[in-house]
Coordinates of C-alpha atoms and ligand atoms in Angstrom, one line a residue:
M229 CA 49.2 10.2 -31.5
P230 CA 49.0 13.1 -29.0
G231 CA 50.6 16.4 -29.8
A232 CA 54.1 17.0 -28.4
T233 CA 52.6 19.6 -26.0
A234 CA 49.3 19.8 -24.2
Q235 CA 46.6 22.5 -24.7
T236 CA 47.9 25.3 -22.4
L237 CA 48.1 29.0 -22.2
R238 CA 51.8 29.2 -22.7
P239 CA 51.8 29.5 -26.5
F240 CA 49.4 32.4 -26.4
L241 CA 51.8 34.6 -24.4
W242 CA 54.7 33.4 -26.5
R243 CA 53.0 34.3 -29.7
A244 CA 51.9 37.8 -28.5
R245 CA 55.4 38.6 -27.3
R246 CA 57.1 37.4 -30.5
M247 CA 54.6 38.4 -33.2
F248 CA 53.0 41.5 -31.7
P249 CA 55.7 42.9 -29.5
D250 CA 54.5 46.5 -30.1
R251 CA 50.8 46.1 -29.6
E252 CA 49.7 48.0 -26.4
V253 CA 48.2 47.2 -23.1
V254 CA 46.5 50.3 -21.6
S255 CA 44.9 50.6 -18.3
R256 CA 43.3 53.2 -16.1
T257 CA 44.7 52.8 -12.6
H258 CA 44.7 54.7 -9.4
E259 CA 48.0 56.2 -10.6
G260 CA 46.5 57.4 -13.9
I261 CA 46.6 55.9 -17.4
H262 CA 49.3 53.3 -17.8
R263 CA 50.5 51.9 -21.1
Y264 CA 53.1 49.5 -22.3
T265 CA 53.6 46.8 -25.0
Y266 CA 53.3 43.1 -25.1
A267 CA 57.1 42.9 -25.0
E268 CA 57.2 44.8 -21.7
Y269 CA 54.1 42.9 -20.5
A270 CA 55.7 39.5 -21.1
D271 CA 58.9 40.6 -19.2
R272 CA 56.8 41.5 -16.2
V273 CA 54.9 38.3 -16.4
G274 CA 58.3 36.5 -16.2
Q275 CA 59.3 38.7 -13.3
L276 CA 56.0 38.0 -11.5
A277 CA 56.4 34.2 -12.0
N278 CA 59.9 34.4 -10.5
A279 CA 58.6 36.4 -7.6
L280 CA 55.8 33.9 -7.0
D281 CA 58.4 31.1 -7.2
G282 CA 60.5 33.0 -4.6
A283 CA 57.5 33.3 -2.4
G284 CA 57.2 29.6 -2.4
V285 CA 54.3 29.1 -4.8
E286 CA 54.5 25.6 -6.1
R287 CA 52.7 23.5 -8.8
G288 CA 49.0 23.4 -7.9
D289 CA 49.1 26.2 -5.4
R290 CA 46.4 28.9 -5.6
V291 CA 47.2 32.5 -6.0
G292 CA 44.2 34.7 -5.1
T293 CA 43.4 38.1 -6.6
F294 CA 41.1 40.7 -5.1
C295 CA 41.3 43.3 -7.9
W296 CA 39.6 45.4 -10.6
N297 CA 40.6 45.4 -14.3
H298 CA 44.1 46.6 -14.9
H299 CA 47.5 45.6 -16.3
R300 CA 48.9 44.1 -13.0
H301 CA 45.8 41.9 -12.7
Y302 CA 46.4 40.9 -16.3
E303 CA 50.0 40.0 -15.5
T304 CA 48.7 37.5 -12.9
Y305 CA 46.5 35.9 -15.6
F306 CA 49.5 34.5 -17.4
A307 CA 52.1 34.3 -14.6
A308 CA 50.2 32.2 -12.1
P309 CA 48.8 29.5 -14.4
S310 CA 51.8 29.3 -16.7
M311 CA 54.2 28.5 -13.8
G312 CA 51.8 25.7 -12.8
G313 CA 49.9 27.6 -10.1
Q314 CA 46.2 28.4 -10.1
L315 CA 44.8 31.9 -10.5
H316 CA 41.9 32.3 -8.1
T317 CA 40.0 35.5 -8.8
I318 CA 38.0 36.6 -5.7
N319 CA 35.0 38.9 -6.2
P320 CA 35.6 41.9 -3.9
L321 CA 31.9 42.8 -3.9
L322 CA 30.9 39.6 -2.0
P323 CA 29.9 39.9 1.6
D324 CA 32.7 39.2 4.1
H325 CA 31.5 35.8 5.2
H326 CA 31.6 34.7 1.5
V327 CA 35.1 36.0 1.1
Q328 CA 36.1 34.1 4.2
Y329 CA 34.5 30.9 3.0
I330 CA 36.1 31.2 -0.4
V331 CA 39.6 31.9 0.8
E332 CA 39.4 29.1 3.3
N333 CA 37.9 26.7 0.8
A334 CA 40.5 27.5 -1.9
A335 CA 43.4 27.7 0.6
D336 CA 45.1 30.6 -1.3
R337 CA 48.8 30.9 -0.5
I338 CA 49.1 34.6 -1.6
I339 CA 46.5 37.2 -2.2
L340 CA 47.1 40.2 -4.6
V341 CA 44.9 43.1 -3.7
D342 CA 44.1 46.5 -5.1
P343 CA 45.0 49.5 -3.0
S344 CA 41.3 50.6 -2.9
L345 CA 40.3 47.1 -1.8
V346 CA 42.8 46.6 1.0
E347 CA 40.4 48.0 3.6
K348 CA 37.6 45.7 2.4
L349 CA 39.9 42.7 2.5
A350 CA 41.2 43.6 6.0
G351 CA 37.6 43.9 7.1
A352 CA 36.9 40.3 5.9
Y353 CA 40.2 39.0 7.3
D354 CA 39.7 36.2 9.8
E355 CA 42.7 34.3 11.2
E356 CA 41.2 30.9 10.8
A357 CA 39.7 31.4 7.3
F358 CA 42.9 33.1 6.1
A359 CA 45.2 30.5 7.7
S360 CA 46.7 29.4 4.4
V361 CA 47.6 33.0 3.3
E362 CA 51.2 33.8 3.8
Q363 CA 51.5 37.1 2.1
F364 CA 49.4 40.0 0.7
V365 CA 50.7 41.9 -2.3
V366 CA 49.2 45.4 -2.9
M367 CA 48.8 46.2 -6.6
G368 CA 50.9 49.4 -6.7
S369 CA 54.2 50.8 -5.6
E370 CA 53.3 51.5 -1.9
V371 CA 51.6 49.8 1.0
P372 CA 48.7 51.7 2.5
D373 CA 48.1 51.7 6.2
T374 CA 46.4 48.4 7.1
S375 CA 45.8 45.9 9.8
L376 CA 46.9 43.1 7.5
E377 CA 50.3 41.6 8.2
N378 CA 53.0 40.4 5.7
V379 CA 52.1 43.0 3.1
V380 CA 54.4 44.0 0.3
D381 CA 53.8 46.3 -2.7
Y382 CA 53.7 44.7 -6.1
E383 CA 56.5 46.7 -7.7
S384 CA 58.9 45.8 -4.9
F385 CA 57.6 42.2 -5.1
I386 CA 58.6 41.8 -8.8
G387 CA 61.1 44.6 -9.1
D388 CA 64.4 42.7 -8.7
E389 CA 63.3 39.6 -10.5
D390 CA 64.6 38.2 -13.8
A391 CA 62.3 38.8 -16.8
T392 CA 62.9 35.3 -18.2
Y393 CA 61.2 32.3 -16.8
D394 CA 61.6 28.7 -17.9
W395 CA 57.9 28.0 -18.4
P396 CA 57.2 24.3 -17.6
D397 CA 55.5 21.8 -19.8
L398 CA 52.2 21.4 -18.1
P399 CA 49.6 18.7 -18.6
G400 CA 46.2 19.8 -20.0
D401 CA 44.4 18.8 -16.9
Q402 CA 46.5 21.0 -14.7
P403 CA 44.2 23.3 -12.7
A404 CA 44.9 26.8 -14.0
G405 CA 42.1 29.0 -12.8
M406 CA 39.3 29.1 -10.3
C407 CA 36.2 31.2 -9.7
Y408 CA 33.2 30.8 -7.4
T409 CA 29.7 31.3 -8.5
S410 CA 28.3 34.3 -6.6
G411 CA 25.9 32.0 -4.7
T412 CA 22.5 33.7 -5.1
T413 CA 21.4 30.9 -2.8
G414 CA 23.6 29.1 -0.3
K415 CA 27.3 29.0 -0.2
P416 CA 29.4 30.0 -3.3
K417 CA 30.4 27.0 -5.4
G418 CA 34.0 26.7 -6.6
V419 CA 34.7 26.0 -10.3
E420 CA 38.2 25.0 -11.4
Y421 CA 39.4 25.7 -14.9
T422 CA 42.1 23.4 -16.2
Q423 CA 44.8 24.6 -18.8
E424 CA 42.9 22.8 -21.5
M425 CA 39.5 24.3 -20.5
L426 CA 41.0 27.8 -20.8
W427 CA 42.8 26.9 -24.0
S428 CA 39.7 25.5 -25.7
H429 CA 37.5 28.4 -24.5
T430 CA 40.1 30.8 -26.0
M431 CA 40.2 29.0 -29.3
A432 CA 36.4 28.7 -29.5
T433 CA 35.8 32.4 -28.7
L434 CA 38.4 33.8 -31.2
P435 CA 36.7 33.1 -34.5
E436 CA 33.5 34.6 -36.0
A437 CA 31.3 32.0 -34.4
G438 CA 32.5 33.3 -31.1
L439 CA 33.6 36.9 -30.5
D440 CA 35.5 37.3 -33.8
L441 CA 38.6 38.9 -32.4
R442 CA 41.3 40.2 -34.7
S443 CA 44.8 41.6 -34.2
S444 CA 43.5 44.9 -35.3
D445 CA 40.9 45.0 -32.5
V446 CA 41.1 47.2 -29.4
V447 CA 39.4 45.2 -26.7
M448 CA 38.0 46.7 -23.5
P449 CA 36.6 44.2 -21.0
V450 CA 34.3 46.1 -18.6
V451 CA 33.1 42.8 -17.2
P452 CA 35.2 42.4 -14.1
M453 CA 38.4 40.3 -14.2
F454 CA 37.3 38.9 -10.8
H455 CA 34.3 37.2 -12.5
V456 CA 34.9 34.2 -14.7
N457 CA 38.1 35.6 -16.1
A458 CA 36.3 38.6 -17.6
W459 CA 34.6 36.2 -20.0
G460 CA 38.0 34.9 -21.0
M461 CA 38.9 38.1 -22.8
P462 CA 42.4 38.7 -21.3
F463 CA 43.3 35.3 -22.8
S464 CA 41.5 35.6 -26.1
T465 CA 42.7 39.2 -26.7
T466 CA 46.3 38.0 -26.1
A467 CA 45.8 35.0 -28.5
A468 CA 44.5 37.4 -31.1
G469 CA 47.5 39.8 -30.6
A470 CA 44.9 42.6 -30.2
K471 CA 45.3 45.8 -28.0
H472 CA 44.0 45.6 -24.5
V473 CA 42.2 48.4 -22.6
Y474 CA 41.4 47.9 -18.9
P475 CA 39.0 50.4 -17.3
G476 CA 40.3 50.1 -13.7
P477 CA 38.5 50.5 -10.4
S478 CA 34.8 51.3 -10.6
P479 CA 34.7 52.9 -14.0
S480 CA 31.9 55.5 -14.5
P481 CA 30.1 55.9 -17.8
A482 CA 32.3 59.0 -18.4
D483 CA 35.4 56.9 -17.9
L484 CA 34.2 54.3 -20.4
A485 CA 33.2 56.9 -22.9
S486 CA 36.6 58.6 -22.7
L487 CA 38.6 55.3 -22.9
I488 CA 36.5 54.3 -26.0
E489 CA 37.2 57.7 -27.6
E490 CA 40.9 58.1 -26.7
E491 CA 42.1 54.5 -27.2
G492 CA 39.9 53.7 -30.2
V493 CA 38.1 50.7 -28.6
T494 CA 36.5 48.5 -31.2
L495 CA 35.0 45.8 -29.0
T496 CA 33.9 46.0 -25.4
A497 CA 31.9 43.7 -23.1
G498 CA 29.9 43.8 -19.9
V499 CA 26.5 43.3 -18.2
P500 CA 23.4 45.2 -19.4
T501 CA 23.4 47.7 -16.5
V502 CA 26.8 49.1 -17.6
W503 CA 25.4 49.9 -21.1
L504 CA 22.1 51.3 -19.8
G505 CA 24.3 53.6 -17.7
L506 CA 26.4 54.6 -20.8
L507 CA 23.3 55.3 -22.9
E508 CA 21.9 57.5 -20.1
Y509 CA 25.3 59.4 -19.9
L510 CA 25.3 59.8 -23.7
E511 CA 22.0 61.5 -23.6
E512 CA 23.5 64.4 -21.7
N513 CA 27.1 64.3 -22.9
D514 CA 28.9 64.2 -26.2
A515 CA 31.3 61.4 -26.9
D516 CA 32.8 60.0 -30.1
L517 CA 32.0 56.3 -30.3
S518 CA 32.9 56.0 -33.9
S519 CA 35.7 53.4 -33.3
L520 CA 33.3 51.1 -31.5
E521 CA 32.0 48.2 -33.6
T522 CA 30.7 45.7 -31.1
I523 CA 29.5 45.5 -27.5
V524 CA 29.2 42.0 -26.1
I525 CA 26.4 42.0 -23.6
G526 CA 25.8 39.1 -21.3
G527 CA 25.4 38.0 -17.7
S528 CA 21.7 38.9 -17.9
A529 CA 19.4 39.3 -20.8
A530 CA 20.3 42.2 -23.2
P531 CA 17.1 44.3 -23.5
K532 CA 16.0 44.7 -27.1
S533 CA 15.7 48.4 -26.5
V534 CA 19.4 48.6 -25.8
I535 CA 20.3 46.6 -28.9
R536 CA 18.1 48.9 -31.0
R537 CA 19.5 52.1 -29.5
F538 CA 23.1 51.2 -30.0
D539 CA 22.4 50.2 -33.6
E540 CA 20.2 53.1 -34.6
E541 CA 21.9 55.9 -32.6
Y542 CA 25.5 54.9 -32.5
D543 CA 25.9 52.3 -35.3
V544 CA 27.2 49.8 -32.8
D545 CA 26.4 46.1 -33.0
V546 CA 25.3 44.4 -29.8
L547 CA 26.5 40.8 -29.6
H548 CA 24.3 39.2 -27.1
A549 CA 26.1 36.3 -25.3
W550 CA 25.1 33.8 -22.6
G551 CA 27.3 31.8 -20.3
M552 CA 27.9 30.6 -16.8
T553 CA 30.8 30.4 -14.3
E554 CA 30.6 26.7 -14.9
M555 CA 31.3 27.2 -18.6
S556 CA 34.5 29.3 -18.5
P557 CA 31.9 31.1 -19.3
I558 CA 30.8 31.6 -22.9
G559 CA 28.1 29.2 -24.3
T560 CA 26.1 31.1 -26.9
V561 CA 26.3 34.2 -29.0
A562 CA 23.5 35.8 -30.9
R563 CA 25.2 36.3 -34.2
L564 CA 22.9 36.6 -37.3
K565 CA 23.1 33.9 -39.9
P566 CA 23.8 34.8 -43.5
G567 CA 20.7 36.4 -45.0
M568 CA 19.3 37.7 -41.7
E569 CA 21.1 41.1 -42.1
S570 CA 18.4 42.0 -44.6
L571 CA 15.5 41.2 -42.3
P572 CA 13.4 44.2 -41.2
A573 CA 15.1 45.9 -38.2
E574 CA 12.6 44.7 -35.6
E575 CA 13.0 41.1 -36.6
R576 CA 16.7 41.4 -36.5
Y577 CA 16.6 42.9 -33.0
D578 CA 14.3 40.0 -32.0
K579 CA 16.9 37.5 -33.1
Q580 CA 19.7 39.4 -31.4
A581 CA 17.8 39.7 -28.2
K582 CA 17.8 35.9 -28.0
Q583 CA 20.8 34.4 -26.4
G584 CA 21.9 32.9 -29.7
L585 CA 23.7 29.9 -31.2
L586 CA 25.9 27.5 -29.3
I587 CA 29.5 28.2 -30.1
P588 CA 31.4 25.4 -31.9
G589 CA 32.7 22.7 -29.6
L590 CA 29.6 22.5 -27.3
E591 CA 26.5 20.4 -27.4
M592 CA 23.1 21.1 -25.8
R593 CA 19.7 19.6 -25.1
V594 CA 16.5 21.0 -23.8
V595 CA 14.8 18.8 -21.2
G596 CA 11.2 18.9 -20.1
D597 CA 9.8 18.3 -16.6
G598 CA 9.5 14.6 -17.1
G599 CA 13.1 14.3 -18.3
E600 CA 12.1 14.1 -22.0
E601 CA 14.1 15.9 -24.6
L602 CA 12.1 18.8 -26.2
P603 CA 11.8 19.8 -29.8
W604 CA 13.4 23.0 -31.2
D605 CA 10.2 24.7 -32.2
G606 CA 10.6 28.1 -30.5
E607 CA 7.6 27.1 -28.2
A608 CA 8.4 24.2 -26.0
F609 CA 10.4 25.2 -23.0
G610 CA 12.5 23.2 -20.6
E611 CA 15.9 23.3 -18.8
L612 CA 19.0 23.7 -20.9
H613 CA 21.7 21.2 -20.5
V614 CA 25.2 21.7 -22.0
R615 CA 28.5 19.8 -22.2
G616 CA 31.8 20.4 -23.8
P617 CA 35.5 20.8 -23.3
W618 CA 35.3 24.1 -21.4
V619 CA 32.2 23.1 -19.3
T620 CA 33.1 21.8 -15.8
T621 CA 31.7 18.5 -14.6
E622 CA 31.9 19.2 -10.9
Y623 CA 32.1 21.8 -8.1
F624 CA 35.2 21.9 -6.0
E625 CA 34.8 19.8 -2.9
R626 CA 30.9 19.9 -3.1
P627 CA 29.7 16.4 -3.9
E628 CA 26.0 17.1 -3.2
A629 CA 25.9 20.2 -5.3
T630 CA 27.7 18.3 -8.1
E631 CA 25.2 15.5 -7.9
E632 CA 22.4 18.0 -8.1
D633 CA 23.6 20.1 -11.1
F634 CA 25.3 17.6 -13.3
E635 CA 24.1 14.4 -15.1
D636 CA 26.2 12.1 -17.1
G637 CA 28.7 14.9 -18.1
W638 CA 25.9 17.4 -18.8
L639 CA 25.7 20.6 -16.8
K640 CA 22.1 21.3 -15.9
T641 CA 22.1 25.0 -16.3
G642 CA 19.0 26.0 -14.3
D643 CA 18.0 28.2 -17.2
V644 CA 14.6 27.6 -18.8
V645 CA 14.8 28.1 -22.5
T646 CA 13.1 27.7 -25.9
V647 CA 15.1 26.9 -29.0
D648 CA 13.8 27.9 -32.4
E649 CA 14.0 26.0 -35.6
E650 CA 17.2 27.8 -36.5
G651 CA 18.9 26.8 -33.3
Y652 CA 18.7 30.2 -31.5
V653 CA 18.4 29.7 -27.7
K654 CA 16.1 32.0 -25.8
I655 CA 16.3 32.1 -22.1
V656 CA 12.8 32.4 -20.8
D657 CA 13.9 32.7 -17.2
R658 CA 16.1 31.3 -14.6
A659 CA 14.2 28.3 -13.2
K660 CA 13.9 30.0 -9.8
D661 CA 12.7 33.3 -11.2
V662 CA 9.9 32.1 -13.4
I663 CA 6.5 33.3 -12.0
K664 CA 3.9 30.6 -11.6
S665 CA 0.4 32.0 -11.9
G666 CA -2.6 29.7 -12.0
G667 CA -0.5 26.8 -13.0
E668 CA 1.1 28.6 -16.0
W669 CA 4.4 30.4 -16.3
I670 CA 5.1 34.1 -16.7
S671 CA 8.6 35.1 -17.8
S672 CA 10.0 37.7 -15.5
V673 CA 12.7 38.4 -18.1
E674 CA 10.3 39.3 -20.9
L675 CA 8.3 41.6 -18.6
E676 CA 11.5 43.3 -17.5
N677 CA 12.6 43.8 -21.1
A678 CA 9.3 45.3 -22.0
L679 CA 9.2 47.6 -19.0
M680 CA 12.8 48.8 -19.6
A681 CA 11.9 49.7 -23.2
H682 CA 9.5 52.4 -21.9
D683 CA 10.9 55.9 -21.8
G684 CA 9.8 56.5 -18.3
V685 CA 11.8 53.6 -16.9
A686 CA 15.4 53.7 -16.0
E687 CA 15.5 50.1 -14.6
A688 CA 12.9 47.5 -13.7
T689 CA 12.7 44.0 -12.3
V690 CA 9.7 41.7 -11.9
V691 CA 9.3 39.3 -9.0
G692 CA 6.7 36.7 -8.2
V693 CA 4.9 37.4 -4.9
P694 CA 3.0 34.6 -3.2
H695 CA -0.7 34.6 -3.8
Q696 CA -3.3 32.4 -2.1
R697 CA -5.4 31.7 -5.2
W698 CA -3.0 32.0 -8.0
Q699 CA 0.2 30.7 -6.2
E700 CA 2.2 33.7 -7.4
R701 CA 1.5 37.0 -9.1
P702 CA 4.0 39.4 -10.7
V703 CA 5.0 42.6 -9.1
A704 CA 7.1 45.2 -11.0
F705 CA 9.8 47.1 -9.1
V706 CA 10.6 50.2 -11.2
V707 CA 13.2 52.9 -11.0
P708 CA 11.5 55.8 -12.8
A709 CA 13.5 57.9 -15.3
A710 CA 14.3 61.4 -14.0
S711 CA 11.7 62.9 -16.4
A712 CA 8.9 60.4 -15.6
D713 CA 5.5 61.3 -14.1
E714 CA 5.0 58.5 -11.5
E715 CA 1.2 58.7 -11.4
S716 CA 0.5 58.2 -15.0
L717 CA 3.6 55.9 -15.5
K718 CA 2.0 53.1 -13.4
T719 CA -1.1 52.9 -15.5
E720 CA 0.9 53.3 -18.7
L721 CA 3.1 50.4 -17.8
V722 CA 0.3 48.0 -16.9
E723 CA -1.6 48.9 -20.1
M724 CA 1.6 48.4 -22.1
V725 CA 2.1 44.9 -20.7
K726 CA -1.5 44.1 -21.3
S727 CA -1.2 45.1 -25.0
E728 CA 2.0 43.1 -25.6
F729 CA 1.4 40.0 -23.5
P730 CA -1.4 37.8 -22.3
K731 CA -3.5 40.0 -20.0
W732 CA -2.8 37.9 -17.0
W733 CA 0.9 38.7 -17.3
A734 CA 0.2 42.3 -16.2
P735 CA 1.8 43.1 -12.9
D736 CA -0.7 43.4 -10.0
E737 CA 1.4 46.2 -8.6
V738 CA 4.1 48.5 -9.7
V739 CA 6.3 49.7 -6.9
F740 CA 8.7 52.6 -7.5
I741 CA 12.1 52.2 -5.9
E742 CA 15.3 54.2 -6.0
E743 CA 17.6 51.5 -7.2
V744 CA 17.2 47.8 -8.1
P745 CA 19.4 45.8 -5.6
K746 CA 22.3 44.1 -7.4
T747 CA 24.3 41.0 -6.8
A748 CA 28.1 41.0 -6.6
T749 CA 28.2 40.4 -10.3
G750 CA 25.9 43.3 -11.2
K751 CA 22.7 41.3 -11.8
F752 CA 19.4 42.3 -10.4
D753 CA 19.2 40.7 -6.9
K754 CA 15.6 39.5 -6.8
K755 CA 16.3 37.6 -3.5
V756 CA 16.4 40.9 -1.7
L757 CA 13.1 42.0 -3.1
R758 CA 11.6 38.6 -2.6
N759 CA 12.6 38.6 1.1
Q760 CA 11.2 42.1 1.5
Y761 CA 7.9 41.2 -0.1
D762 CA 7.3 37.6 0.9
D763 CA 3.7 38.1 2.1
E764 CA 0.6 38.7 0.1
S765 CA 0.1 42.3 1.1
L766 CA 1.2 43.8 -2.2
V767 CA -1.1 41.7 -4.4
E768 CA -3.9 40.8 -2.0
G769 CA -7.2 41.4 -3.7
K770 CA -5.6 42.8 -6.7
A771 CA -5.2 39.9 -9.1
P772 CA -7.8 40.0 -11.8
E773 CA -10.5 37.4 -11.6
D774 CA -9.1 36.0 -14.8
A775 CA -5.4 35.8 -13.7
A776 CA -5.2 32.4 -15.4
P777 CA -4.2 31.6 -18.9
D778 CA -7.4 30.0 -20.2
A779 CA -9.7 32.8 -19.0
N780 CA -8.6 35.1 -21.8
D781 CA -6.1 34.9 -24.7
Ligands
LIG937 P1 26.1 34.0 -10.9 O1 24.7 34.3 -11.3 O2 26.3 33.0 -9.8 O3 26.9 35.2 -10.8 P2 27.0 33.4 -13.5 O4 27.7 34.6 -13.8 O5 27.7 32.1 -13.8 O6 26.8 33.2 -12.0 O7 25.6 33.4 -14.1 C1 25.1 32.5 -15.0 C2 23.6 32.8 -15.2 O8 23.4 34.1 -15.6 C3 23.1 31.9 -16.3 O9 22.7 30.7 -15.8 C4 21.9 32.8 -16.7 O10 20.8 32.5 -15.8 C5 22.3 34.2 -16.5 N1 22.8 34.7 -17.8 C6 24.0 34.8 -18.3 N2 24.0 35.4 -19.5 C7 22.7 35.7 -19.8 C8 22.0 36.3 -20.9 N3 22.7 36.7 -21.9 N4 20.7 36.4 -20.8 C9 20.0 35.9 -19.7 N5 20.6 35.4 -18.7 C10 21.9 35.3 -18.7

């Protein structure tokens, strides 16, 4: 017998309002620090739903957002889906032609936009691509000068509306959210999240096998709310009845440090570069991080050096997580199993630097080149396939891409992994980033982690550059730390790699750059470097005679 109601977001909001009415939602906005309670929050969610109703948003319509992390964006997270609409978060860091493609493909009816992003959106505006958009709502109490038409400010939009809303009974398969993968190659691909996908992702990430969220927690998602629902944290934090802290537009390390200190943040989350930035800031500045217990790091591999430093210097536990837009997004977390806490520190960090254990509710398999399933021995590597209630089985209106990336309900992740006997997944590389030298594979991720652990390195990425004899050879692109001596650093880095890895893994060249190019989701954008160095000039004549595996080691 099915339950009387489907798996939807509605009860999470209801519970927070009724059982934790006084817990706070704090956000850093362009107007300063804003704070209110779940009771006030829920009233405004009701007002927003009424306003969207008034604007003609109907069941199944998409409501776009073009915003950073703040309370108004959080209001859309419950209002749009719970009234039967679909919250479509648009990444404002995407190039204009991607924004146009996404808005046209999703056919958004309304777009809510941050004041600081109005100009960017107006720049991307194209009459044809934006034909479905009837209104723009600016997230504040005034409308800045803009070439956009039909613009209203958010406070006037919701101001006169009733705070109560008669939330409908929605089916579990009602589309509730949508996000596009950032499209490192080709056009972005749309992923729709149904009510039950968001519900099951929330329920799976709440307990200890997920993020372990409690009502006593103070949760600050630094991961943008425009990217895969900020890893679902606005939903899970609400379900837990915990306090929310939203860091607002482009938060600097200083902003993050002061929010942690002033609001007593216990758990925060974001991509590795954010935490590298915070560590660098903390070297020069004092901040009290004593409230902080956990940093969830995901999106790219968490360097072991970052895990170690947070543990040793700040007594903060890094919870390494892996996921994908297609997975709502969390798939694994690297939580230690009972008994592992007493391992020597380096062994613990090694485990934590893996992407971890699948969270309950999902299934996985590792598939070799020939389609065979590989053993969990920590050695054999192949492509990771996953399936489960919060993993999509298709891309929106993209049958060929769906055909390519899905197989009998399994998502083919494109991530090359090993799994050890204990079930810990380790991402060796993204299939397209693996460097193929002399018929063997070199993991760019492992090299990057090793390089970034060196004191003289602020950031580093490793790319395979074409090579006539060896097919590809690794080149390291390094942003030196301020204190580094570039001359000796090059040799030191190559020697270090040789001592830690097979010798033929050593980069043929180390190029110093000012900044590693980043994608719209803050990951290293190797495509830019690859395009820039797509000939052999960098590595010509440099590869060692034994740049193949069997010649040494
Ligand atoms: P996009 O790269 O399009 O922005 P996603 O955010 O969905 O899309 O990225 C998913 C990919 O990011 C994964 O397939 C994986 O390659 C990488 N990734 C995510 N988390 C981790 C992690 N903890 N370690 C290594 N890679 C990760």
